[in-house]
mmCIF file of C-alpha atoms and ligand atoms in Angstrom:
data_model
loop_
_atom_site.group_PDB
_atom_site.id
_atom_site.type_symbol
_atom_site.label_atom_id
_atom_site.label_comp_id
_atom_site.label_asym_id
_atom_site.label_seq_id
_atom_site.Cartn_x
_atom_site.Cartn_y
_atom_site.Cartn_z
ATOM 1 C CA MET A 119 14.914 -2.599 -13.135
ATOM 2 C CA LYS A 120 13.763 -6.555 -13.922
ATOM 3 C CA ASN A 121 10.706 -6.926 -15.249
ATOM 4 C CA PHE A 122 10.096 -10.062 -12.283
ATOM 5 C CA ILE A 123 11.755 -11.148 -9.223
ATOM 6 C CA ARG A 124 11.937 -14.684 -7.931
ATOM 7 C CA PRO A 125 8.232 -15.599 -6.363
ATOM 8 C CA ILE A 126 8.161 -14.897 -2.573
ATOM 9 C CA ILE A 127 6.080 -15.889 0.128
ATOM 10 C CA ILE A 128 5.863 -13.913 3.079
ATOM 11 C CA GLY A 129 4.549 -14.712 6.449
ATOM 12 C CA ASN A 130 3.125 -12.047 8.735
ATOM 13 C CA TRP A 131 3.133 -12.954 12.481
ATOM 14 C CA LYS A 132 2.286 -10.513 13.822
ATOM 15 C CA MET A 133 1.136 -10.349 17.561
ATOM 16 C CA ASN A 134 -0.046 -13.832 17.701
ATOM 17 C CA LEU A 135 2.951 -16.190 19.075
ATOM 18 C CA ASP A 136 4.484 -16.329 22.478
ATOM 19 C CA TYR A 137 8.960 -16.822 22.263
ATOM 20 C CA LYS A 138 8.622 -20.507 21.725
ATOM 21 C CA SER A 139 5.718 -20.974 19.817
ATOM 22 C CA SER A 140 7.366 -18.654 17.506
ATOM 23 C CA LEU A 141 10.666 -20.921 17.563
ATOM 24 C CA SER A 142 8.533 -23.897 17.108
ATOM 25 C CA LEU A 143 6.460 -23.049 14.144
ATOM 26 C CA ALA A 144 10.101 -21.494 12.682
ATOM 27 C CA LYS A 145 11.097 -25.208 13.013
ATOM 28 C CA LYS A 146 8.625 -27.052 11.264
ATOM 29 C CA ILE A 147 8.521 -25.088 8.602
ATOM 30 C CA ASN A 148 12.217 -24.463 8.360
ATOM 31 C CA LEU A 149 11.785 -28.518 8.212
ATOM 32 C CA GLY A 150 8.948 -28.671 5.562
ATOM 33 C CA ARG A 151 11.323 -25.891 3.389
ATOM 34 C CA SER A 152 13.829 -28.304 1.149
ATOM 35 C CA GLN A 153 17.057 -26.612 0.689
ATOM 36 C CA LYS A 154 16.908 -27.487 -3.214
ATOM 37 C CA GLY A 155 15.783 -26.150 -6.362
ATOM 38 C CA ILE A 156 13.266 -24.257 -5.300
ATOM 39 C CA LYS A 157 12.299 -21.298 -6.909
ATOM 40 C CA ASN A 158 10.538 -19.178 -4.375
ATOM 41 C CA ASP A 159 11.730 -17.547 -1.759
ATOM 42 C CA VAL A 160 9.983 -17.500 1.767
ATOM 43 C CA VAL A 161 10.336 -14.713 4.320
ATOM 44 C CA LEU A 162 9.097 -14.667 8.052
ATOM 45 C CA LEU A 163 8.518 -11.877 10.061
ATOM 46 C CA PRO A 164 8.036 -12.775 13.979
ATOM 47 C CA ASP A 165 7.956 -10.300 15.969
ATOM 48 C CA PHE A 166 11.425 -8.290 17.465
ATOM 49 C CA LEU A 167 12.301 -10.913 20.424
ATOM 50 C CA PRO A 168 12.267 -14.548 18.537
ATOM 51 C CA LEU A 169 13.435 -12.845 15.621
ATOM 52 C CA ALA A 170 16.586 -12.667 16.768
ATOM 53 C CA GLU A 171 17.669 -15.999 18.177
ATOM 54 C CA LEU A 172 15.595 -17.630 14.423
ATOM 55 C CA SER A 173 17.628 -14.946 12.158
ATOM 56 C CA LEU A 174 21.338 -15.737 13.586
ATOM 57 C CA LYS A 175 20.862 -19.530 13.464
ATOM 58 C CA ASN A 176 19.269 -19.411 10.349
ATOM 59 C CA LYS A 177 20.892 -21.411 8.199
ATOM 60 C CA ASN A 178 18.418 -21.942 4.670
ATOM 61 C CA LYS A 179 18.778 -20.494 2.359
ATOM 62 C CA ASN A 180 15.512 -20.736 1.116
ATOM 63 C CA ILE A 181 14.341 -19.044 4.381
ATOM 64 C CA PHE A 182 15.070 -15.067 5.319
ATOM 65 C CA TYR A 183 13.650 -13.527 8.270
ATOM 66 C CA GLY A 184 12.856 -9.513 8.535
ATOM 67 C CA ALA A 185 10.736 -7.436 10.804
ATOM 68 C CA GLN A 186 7.362 -6.257 11.189
ATOM 69 C CA ASP A 187 8.895 -2.503 11.189
ATOM 70 C CA THR A 188 11.271 -0.198 11.801
ATOM 71 C CA SER A 189 12.540 3.375 13.684
ATOM 72 C CA PRO A 190 12.645 6.305 11.573
ATOM 73 C CA PHE A 191 15.535 6.895 13.083
ATOM 74 C CA SER A 192 18.810 5.044 12.408
ATOM 75 C CA SER A 193 20.272 4.568 16.122
ATOM 76 C CA GLY A 194 20.767 7.565 18.652
ATOM 77 C CA PRO A 195 18.382 8.183 21.823
ATOM 78 C CA TYR A 196 14.883 7.004 21.330
ATOM 79 C CA THR A 197 13.834 4.558 23.593
ATOM 80 C CA GLY A 198 12.004 1.682 22.839
ATOM 81 C CA GLU A 199 13.141 1.753 18.882
ATOM 82 C CA VAL A 200 15.196 -0.901 17.120
ATOM 83 C CA SER A 201 17.830 0.188 14.962
ATOM 84 C CA LEU A 202 18.072 -1.198 11.096
ATOM 85 C CA GLU A 203 21.905 -2.009 12.166
ATOM 86 C CA ASN A 204 21.225 -4.414 14.425
ATOM 87 C CA LEU A 205 18.857 -5.920 12.203
ATOM 88 C CA GLU A 206 21.396 -6.989 9.502
ATOM 89 C CA LYS A 207 23.976 -7.813 11.425
ATOM 90 C CA LEU A 208 21.625 -10.374 12.811
ATOM 91 C CA GLY A 209 21.292 -11.259 9.338
ATOM 92 C CA CYS A 210 17.493 -10.210 8.610
ATOM 93 C CA LYS A 211 17.274 -9.478 4.588
ATOM 94 C CA TYR A 212 13.717 -7.574 5.094
ATOM 95 C CA ILE A 213 11.854 -4.543 6.952
ATOM 96 C CA LEU A 214 7.740 -4.411 6.372
ATOM 97 C CA VAL A 215 6.821 -0.839 6.743
ATOM 98 C CA GLY A 216 3.386 0.664 6.761
ATOM 99 C CA HIS A 217 1.589 -1.628 7.605
ATOM 100 C CA SER A 218 -2.514 -0.535 7.602
ATOM 101 C CA GLU A 219 -2.733 -2.064 11.560
ATOM 102 C CA ARG A 220 0.481 0.232 12.193
ATOM 103 C CA ARG A 221 -0.705 3.621 9.927
ATOM 104 C CA GLN A 222 -3.892 2.424 11.822
ATOM 105 C CA TYR A 223 -3.062 2.032 15.658
ATOM 106 C CA PHE A 224 -0.083 3.636 15.560
ATOM 107 C CA SER A 225 -0.175 6.968 13.560
ATOM 108 C CA GLU A 226 2.306 6.250 11.157
ATOM 109 C CA ASP A 227 1.437 7.553 8.172
ATOM 110 C CA LYS A 228 3.073 10.733 9.035
ATOM 111 C CA ILE A 229 6.211 9.402 9.432
ATOM 112 C CA MET A 230 6.373 7.206 6.315
ATOM 113 C CA ALA A 231 8.842 8.679 4.303
ATOM 114 C CA LEU A 232 11.493 9.063 7.280
ATOM 115 C CA LYS A 233 11.178 5.455 7.645
ATOM 116 C CA MET A 234 11.001 4.522 3.644
ATOM 117 C CA GLU A 235 14.371 7.061 3.537
ATOM 118 C CA ASN A 236 15.949 5.346 7.201
ATOM 119 C CA ILE A 237 15.554 2.376 4.957
ATOM 120 C CA ILE A 238 16.864 3.693 1.568
ATOM 121 C CA LYS A 239 19.779 5.210 2.959
ATOM 122 C CA ASN A 240 20.660 3.844 5.664
ATOM 123 C CA SER A 241 20.374 0.315 5.150
ATOM 124 C CA LYS A 242 20.838 -2.742 2.674
ATOM 125 C CA LEU A 243 17.411 -4.285 4.144
ATOM 126 C CA ILE A 244 14.911 -5.263 1.506
ATOM 127 C CA PRO A 245 11.444 -2.401 1.702
ATOM 128 C CA ILE A 246 8.004 -4.272 1.755
ATOM 129 C CA LEU A 247 6.093 -1.307 1.790
ATOM 130 C CA CYS A 248 2.264 -1.969 2.918
ATOM 131 C CA VAL A 249 -0.324 0.126 0.161
ATOM 132 C CA GLY A 250 -3.666 -0.354 0.215
ATOM 133 C CA GLU A 251 -7.628 1.078 0.733
ATOM 134 C CA ASN A 252 -10.088 1.402 3.127
ATOM 135 C CA LEU A 253 -13.834 0.012 2.241
ATOM 136 C CA LYS A 254 -15.435 3.532 2.132
ATOM 137 C CA GLN A 255 -12.491 4.502 -0.416
ATOM 138 C CA ARG A 256 -13.419 1.314 -2.901
ATOM 139 C CA LYS A 257 -16.939 1.897 -3.003
ATOM 140 C CA ASN A 258 -15.710 5.315 -3.602
ATOM 141 C CA GLY A 259 -13.746 4.290 -6.144
ATOM 142 C CA GLN A 260 -11.036 5.847 -4.837
ATOM 143 C CA THR A 261 -8.420 2.841 -5.508
ATOM 144 C CA VAL A 262 -5.464 3.797 -7.270
ATOM 145 C CA ALA A 263 -5.856 7.369 -5.978
ATOM 146 C CA VAL A 264 -5.176 6.302 -1.757
ATOM 147 C CA ILE A 265 -1.902 4.091 -2.942
ATOM 148 C CA LYS A 266 -0.184 6.952 -5.267
ATOM 149 C CA LYS A 267 -1.021 9.124 -2.444
ATOM 150 C CA GLN A 268 0.709 6.759 -0.053
ATOM 151 C CA LEU A 269 2.907 6.029 -2.777
ATOM 152 C CA GLN A 270 4.386 9.469 -3.075
ATOM 153 C CA GLU A 271 4.075 10.478 0.668
ATOM 154 C CA ALA A 272 5.977 6.616 1.741
ATOM 155 C CA PHE A 273 9.469 7.986 -1.382
ATOM 156 C CA SER A 274 9.279 12.117 -0.608
ATOM 157 C CA LYS A 275 11.956 12.467 0.705
ATOM 158 C CA ILE A 276 14.422 9.466 -1.745
ATOM 159 C CA LYS A 277 15.599 10.198 -5.002
ATOM 160 C CA SER A 278 16.576 7.693 -6.124
ATOM 161 C CA LEU A 279 16.256 3.952 -6.013
ATOM 162 C CA SER A 280 19.165 2.545 -8.143
ATOM 163 C CA GLY A 281 20.481 -0.863 -6.951
ATOM 164 C CA LYS A 282 17.735 -1.550 -4.107
ATOM 165 C CA LYS A 283 15.247 -4.351 -4.512
ATOM 166 C CA ILE A 284 12.085 -2.837 -3.295
ATOM 167 C CA ILE A 285 8.138 -4.717 -3.206
ATOM 168 C CA ILE A 286 5.850 -2.760 -2.327
ATOM 169 C CA ALA A 287 2.256 -5.186 -0.595
ATOM 170 C CA TYR A 288 -0.682 -4.550 -1.935
ATOM 171 C CA GLU A 289 -3.223 -5.161 0.596
ATOM 172 C CA PRO A 290 -6.756 -4.129 0.896
ATOM 173 C CA ILE A 291 -7.503 -3.265 4.144
ATOM 174 C CA TRP A 292 -11.640 -4.615 3.707
ATOM 175 C CA ALA A 293 -9.527 -7.561 2.918
ATOM 176 C CA ILE A 294 -7.446 -8.025 6.024
ATOM 177 C CA GLY A 295 -8.085 -10.847 8.024
ATOM 178 C CA THR A 296 -11.652 -10.844 7.119
ATOM 179 C CA GLY A 297 -12.349 -14.066 4.944
ATOM 180 C CA LYS A 298 -12.974 -11.540 1.781
ATOM 181 C CA ASN A 299 -11.015 -11.951 -0.982
ATOM 182 C CA ILE A 300 -10.358 -9.535 -4.334
ATOM 183 C CA SER A 301 -10.146 -11.602 -7.591
ATOM 184 C CA ALA A 302 -6.424 -12.156 -9.060
ATOM 185 C CA LYS A 303 -8.035 -10.155 -12.322
ATOM 186 C CA GLU A 304 -8.210 -6.427 -10.297
ATOM 187 C CA ALA A 305 -5.635 -7.764 -8.071
ATOM 188 C CA ILE A 306 -3.459 -7.404 -11.309
ATOM 189 C CA VAL A 307 -4.875 -4.182 -12.615
ATOM 190 C CA VAL A 308 -3.814 -2.310 -9.276
ATOM 191 C CA HIS A 309 -0.297 -4.367 -9.121
ATOM 192 C CA LYS A 310 -0.244 -2.734 -12.932
ATOM 193 C CA LYS A 311 -1.071 0.587 -12.076
ATOM 194 C CA ILE A 312 1.711 0.293 -9.117
ATOM 195 C CA LYS A 313 4.656 -0.485 -10.917
ATOM 196 C CA GLU A 314 3.999 2.659 -13.615
ATOM 197 C CA MET A 315 3.364 5.198 -10.777
ATOM 198 C CA ILE A 316 7.657 3.791 -9.804
ATOM 199 C CA VAL A 317 8.236 3.750 -12.606
ATOM 200 C CA ALA A 318 7.072 7.528 -13.377
ATOM 201 C CA MET A 319 8.183 8.013 -9.763
ATOM 202 C CA PHE A 320 12.013 7.231 -10.335
ATOM 203 C CA LYS A 321 12.711 7.595 -14.339
ATOM 204 C CA ASN A 322 15.979 6.977 -14.105
ATOM 205 C CA ASN A 323 16.626 5.682 -11.500
ATOM 206 C CA LEU A 324 14.147 2.843 -11.152
ATOM 207 C CA PRO A 325 15.012 0.376 -8.429
ATOM 208 C CA ARG A 326 17.085 -2.592 -9.841
ATOM 209 C CA GLU A 327 14.544 -5.261 -9.047
ATOM 210 C CA PHE A 328 10.900 -4.537 -8.614
ATOM 211 C CA GLY A 329 7.575 -6.209 -7.231
ATOM 212 C CA VAL A 330 4.082 -6.466 -5.925
ATOM 213 C CA ILE A 331 2.789 -8.814 -4.175
ATOM 214 C CA TYR A 332 -0.660 -9.030 -3.100
ATOM 215 C CA GLY A 333 -1.912 -9.656 0.628
ATOM 216 C CA GLY A 334 -5.497 -10.408 2.080
ATOM 217 C CA SER A 335 -6.526 -13.313 3.817
ATOM 218 C CA VAL A 336 -5.133 -14.939 1.681
ATOM 219 C CA ASN A 337 -5.848 -18.785 2.510
ATOM 220 C CA VAL A 338 -4.761 -22.887 1.788
ATOM 221 C CA ASN A 339 -8.010 -22.321 -0.502
ATOM 222 C CA ASN A 340 -8.117 -19.762 -2.619
ATOM 223 C CA PHE A 341 -4.103 -19.058 -2.768
ATOM 224 C CA LYS A 342 -4.180 -20.740 -5.832
ATOM 225 C CA LYS A 343 -5.930 -18.115 -7.833
ATOM 226 C CA PHE A 344 -3.025 -15.452 -7.832
ATOM 227 C CA LYS A 345 -0.765 -18.102 -9.310
ATOM 228 C CA GLY A 346 0.789 -18.057 -12.631
ATOM 229 C CA SER A 347 0.575 -13.907 -13.273
ATOM 230 C CA GLU A 348 4.501 -11.996 -13.688
ATOM 231 C CA ASP A 349 2.302 -9.074 -11.957
ATOM 232 C CA ILE A 350 1.836 -11.271 -8.752
ATOM 233 C CA SER A 351 5.065 -11.749 -7.389
ATOM 234 C CA GLY A 352 4.145 -12.805 -4.367
ATOM 235 C CA LEU A 353 2.220 -13.132 -1.244
ATOM 236 C CA LEU A 354 2.010 -11.477 2.668
ATOM 237 C CA ILE A 355 0.133 -13.686 4.345
ATOM 238 C CA GLY A 356 -1.322 -13.196 7.988
ATOM 239 C CA SER A 357 -3.497 -15.741 9.828
ATOM 240 C CA SER A 358 -3.140 -18.960 7.740
ATOM 241 C CA SER A 359 0.898 -17.981 8.168
ATOM 242 C CA LEU A 360 0.393 -18.711 11.733
ATOM 243 C CA ARG A 361 -0.504 -22.991 10.781
ATOM 244 C CA ALA A 362 2.882 -24.244 9.044
ATOM 245 C CA LYS A 363 1.111 -26.287 7.265
ATOM 246 C CA ASP A 364 -1.153 -24.466 5.507
ATOM 247 C CA PHE A 365 1.733 -21.499 5.042
ATOM 248 C CA LEU A 366 4.199 -24.684 3.569
ATOM 249 C CA LYS A 367 1.369 -25.988 1.568
ATOM 250 C CA ILE A 368 1.224 -22.432 -0.264
ATOM 251 C CA ALA A 369 4.754 -21.558 0.205
ATOM 252 C CA ASN A 370 6.013 -24.871 -1.851
ATOM 253 C CA ASN A 371 3.531 -24.099 -4.148
ATOM 254 C CA PHE A 372 2.966 -20.600 -5.259
ATOM 255 C CA PHE A 373 5.551 -20.166 -9.020
ATOM 256 C CA TYR A 374 4.355 -18.040 -11.966
ATOM 257 C CA VAL A 375 4.611 -21.420 -14.112
HETATM 258 P P1 13P B 643 -4.597 -12.042 7.142
HETATM 259 O O1 13P B 643 -4.031 -13.114 6.321
HETATM 260 O O2 13P B 643 -4.693 -12.478 8.113
HETATM 261 O O3 13P B 643 -5.739 -11.671 6.271
HETATM 262 O O4 13P B 643 -3.366 -11.312 7.521
HETATM 263 C C1 13P B 643 -2.774 -10.281 6.148
HETATM 264 C C2 13P B 643 -2.127 -8.857 6.282
HETATM 265 O O5 13P B 643 -2.560 -8.611 7.301
HETATM 266 C C3 13P B 643 -0.568 -9.729 6.333
HETATM 267 O O6 13P B 643 0.522 -8.449 6.411
#
């Protein structure tokens, strides 16, 4: 397993933008991203409608596209679902899975194993698996235990990650959209634990590339504190990813060194 991946900055647009605004935001981000010499990757996660057009027409080698969620099924009679195969054919490279908003509002905790199994076994997409504790769990000192349970459940149907690239996004639920943040030191402790858990779970079948990124109220004013550690491989950004100027400032300045 490679010890660290190229830094990755991910914009999760959630359900905040209409079709035209999504295209216009993507255009601005593309213009602000140089094609050459950039030492990190940017991933944009629009909703499914603009995703098709943006991903299909993408020519920027430093910008990748992905979906905000996946179906637990590969294809077939599942009304309302979008298949991974379809996303891959559009050129998507990443797939967000297990975001706390999906776990909370759509009761997805119990289908995480099926979703991860579908991604790992039926696609080449790179999963960005979200984990994190709520405020009560944090106050009770259960952060590591909660994350361990989430990882064990998500990977329960998978025996090997050999050859895969896997990203885990540590997003403390209480830090999402609240303006509250953790220190880089605290993030590093949790990220190291996550890495240890993956190593313990997959021993001889480790992924080819593996990184843990941080998410939760990251903005132009605080992103620098997460820079410079190989244990923080990137950032998952919500509201600040909706402002091209802010997002570009973060994306174009987030490196290990
Ligand atoms: P905010 O950056 O708005 O806190 O959202 C974080 C998030 O949920 C990204 O997936």
